[in-house]
Amino acid sequence: MVHRFLLTASTLATALLAGTAALAQDSTPPQDDPTVPQAESRSGEIVVTARRRSENVQDVPIAISVLAGEALDAQGAYNINRLTQLQPTLQFFSTNPRNTFINIRGIGAPFGLTNDGFEQGVGIYIDQVYYNRIAAATLDFVDVEQIEVLRGPQGTLYGKNTTAGAINITTRPPSFDFEGKAEISVGNLGFKQAKASVSGPFSDTLAARLSISSTDRRGTIYNVTTDTWINSQDNIGIRGALLWKPGADVRLTLSGDWNLQDPICCGQIYARVGTTQRALNRQYTALTALFPGYQVPSTNPFDRLTDLDADLSARNEHGGLSARLEWDLGPGTLTSVTAWRYWDWGPKNDRDFTGLPVYTKVNNPTKQNQYTQELRYAYAADKLDFVVGAFAFYQEIRTSGIQETGPAASAWLLAPSNALSRNPAVLNGIVAENDIRLDNLSLATFGKVNWKVTDRLTISPGVRVNYDRKDGVYDSVVTGTASDGTRQLITNDTTHPYYNDPWTAAQRGTQASQFFEPRFSDWNLSYDLNLSYELAHDVMAYATYARSFKTGGINLNGVPSRGDGTPALEVAQIKPEKVDHFEAGIKTQFWNRRGTFNITGFWTEIKDFQASVISNVSGSNVLRGYLANAEKVRVRGIEADFSVRPSDRLNAYLSGAFTDHEFRKFVDAPCPPELAGGATGTPPGPPATPGANSPANCDVSGQWLPGISKWAFSWGAEYNIPATVLGRQGQAYLGYDASYRSKFSSNASRSIYTDIDGYSVHNFRLGFRTDGFDLFGWVRNAFDEDYFESLAVTPGNTGLISAQLADPRTWGGTIRFSF
């Protein structure tokens, strides 16, 4: 296995190195071209703040990719989702803003189960403010100057501990020179997008910037039930900032933003049906036959038709205020970042994924407030520099959800052998009212030292001490109609007077009231050691070891019940992840910095990996998913980035990643659908055999992790020629960008029904630009590739697989002015 891994890694490195060798000749550096997907200066440098100070990215011994704001605009990457087409080791999966996962190198967040009680492994920072929930970072980019994607643990440099990496977004600051820009884009599917920003001084010491962005687009799925297009876009964002410079040594930036997404969204549609081990008369085909005349609009998901009958909404409002003080004190800079952010999530979902009224409401509106304070000092000298800091984070999340069943629930959810399944009133109108609360506190101190032992060798140790505390409440009150027509509590309490009522007994098998108050608190110590060595001018080698922790959590979506009906509190807590990370790489520039080639190898092992499991609590009468820990996970691979600018006319780039990934040991994982749905017993029956016994859980050791492609690439180029249009001198240009991902699993445990085949996406643009004007046409997914972003197993083991579809081919035009 190791030999195959090394051979594959060397093959990728050799292929990319061969491209650099042909270009290694001397020439004069070209002028800037902002369409290259890096933020290059005229000297070939890319200036980043990954280590909390400004420096050339080639001098930073971290695997890091940088995207300039101009390149993002040119390539239509106006949100985090679209970054995945430019970053091979960045994975983004979303069925709606709350059910969103972003991973780097395949790790960061558990796949497929939303739970407010755990942390992200990838940190999102906008202007140095930490965004704790990915849902609050699904905004359209507004006036972005640069995005840095840092891969690997970053806890000794950043405010919140992150075990997988960080995405550091910097917006354009207020300017003391009056400037502005505006752009309008229109396209098919009714696409309309407008952006504008203006900046300038109020005085010699005070400047301001105001930016706004609005996006609107018709949905890509037609709902025949409601005669509407769903999964639309309807976004608006406003950002403002004031910069006060009372002296040369002090800078105070006050920022505020407000964002609203209010689309008709989000529906997952019929993808396919697979056979499970449930009784044949309880699988999808037999269940739908119980409703004469019902038929799914299309069994081809790429017809983009659905018949979802519940209301859909994905209203996502978020914003906040921040104050950043930067004060130059002697040889260093003291920085304070104070921020408050809020998130108001108002969803409406159809969670039976059909046009039948099984569930008429599954809505979990959520409100969040978070407060952060970061204080750090960055010191720089000839032989020694360091960053020391402290970070405080407090978050409140309040969810008041409701779930309600409809008249089709009895036939869909009860066994046909139960006479009550033929009475729609039995399960109609079961209402679960959920009160879910989280108080989340995190405190940390951290530091990183860079000791320049010689002119070539630098040793950089780092350390972090972290304290985390989570206090939660889960209170679900479930009521239904008893056989005598009264509304009664559905409970596992055997002393309740209606416990043995046949209707409430049937309802209890669907859902019952539950209350518990989980808590978690712990200290942990993270540390890392980095060595970098300058092999030659513009050639640096580096190696890193990091011992990191992802804090533990609590289950806030309910837990299985024991045989006596009490909640299984032993699974209410989620243990911390323990990460051992090894990385080595080489960064090079050549041909007078016209060319850049970086290569990185990494090896990450995680103990107690936080993952989705299915109830294995003895005596539990309802299968229930929750978060627990896989014993051990390994992710390893190699990444390479190559870019070249042979002349003012042409630039090109190629990035690639090979990732080997597996559960090293995970013996109690949730079973895939082909091994689920039957009676729990031994021996388990053959996969996909109706009526066969099913294992209580499955050993998936040696299997793939979800969401990770073994191979991923992104590449592109742009060519321009001098041109004159309407008397204006400028450049005519043609640009091309593409990406490829190989097959990956889209289920927590790999299933024969949920692998997503590899696909490639190709984008083109053609335009004319001058210093202050840009007009271009674009086409994205130019070859109209049909592919799934995700596939999901729907509840109940009916065999129905739902799909989240990627965008079809889109095209349009953009006009942009600046002054």
PDB file of C-alpha atoms in Angstrom, residues 44 86 90 128 166 170 216 295 333 372 405 415 460 466 514 523 534 590 621 766 771 793 801:
ATOM      1  CA  GLY A  44       6.181  38.222  -9.004  1.00  0.00           C
ATOM      2  CA  LEU A  86     -10.389  26.390  -8.326  1.00  0.00           C
ATOM      3  CA  LEU A  90     -11.387  21.967  -1.018  1.00  0.00           C
ATOM      4  CA  GLN A 128      -9.889  38.411  10.734  1.00  0.00           C
ATOM      5  CA  ALA A 166      -8.561  27.903   7.320  1.00  0.00           C
ATOM      6  CA  THR A 170      -9.801  39.849   3.062  1.00  0.00           C
ATOM      7  CA  ASP A 216     -31.096  36.807  -8.428  1.00  0.00           C
ATOM      8  CA  GLN A 295     -46.192   8.623  -9.851  1.00  0.00           C
ATOM      9  CA  THR A 333       2.241  45.340  16.153  1.00  0.00           C
ATOM     10  CA  THR A 372     -15.366  37.055  19.746  1.00  0.00           C
ATOM     11  CA  THR A 405     -46.919  14.369   9.797  1.00  0.00           C
ATOM     12  CA  ALA A 415     -46.181  -1.990   8.491  1.00  0.00           C
ATOM     13  CA  SER A 460       9.306  27.527  14.093  1.00  0.00           C
ATOM     14  CA  ASN A 466      -7.546  25.599  24.730  1.00  0.00           C
ATOM     15  CA  GLN A 514     -37.453  13.396  24.851  1.00  0.00           C
ATOM     16  CA  TRP A 523      -8.756  21.422  28.252  1.00  0.00           C
ATOM     17  CA  GLU A 534      16.352  27.823   1.608  1.00  0.00           C
ATOM     18  CA  PHE A 590      11.984  30.294 -11.645  1.00  0.00           C
ATOM     19  CA  ASN A 621     -37.076   0.704  19.479  1.00  0.00           C
ATOM     20  CA  LEU A 766     -14.318  36.220 -24.077  1.00  0.00           C
ATOM     21  CA  ASP A 771      -7.737  50.165 -17.426  1.00  0.00           C
ATOM     22  CA  VAL A 793     -30.222   8.060   1.653  1.00  0.00           C
ATOM     23  CA  ILE A 801     -32.091   8.032  -2.923  1.00  0.00           C
TER      24      ILE A 801
END
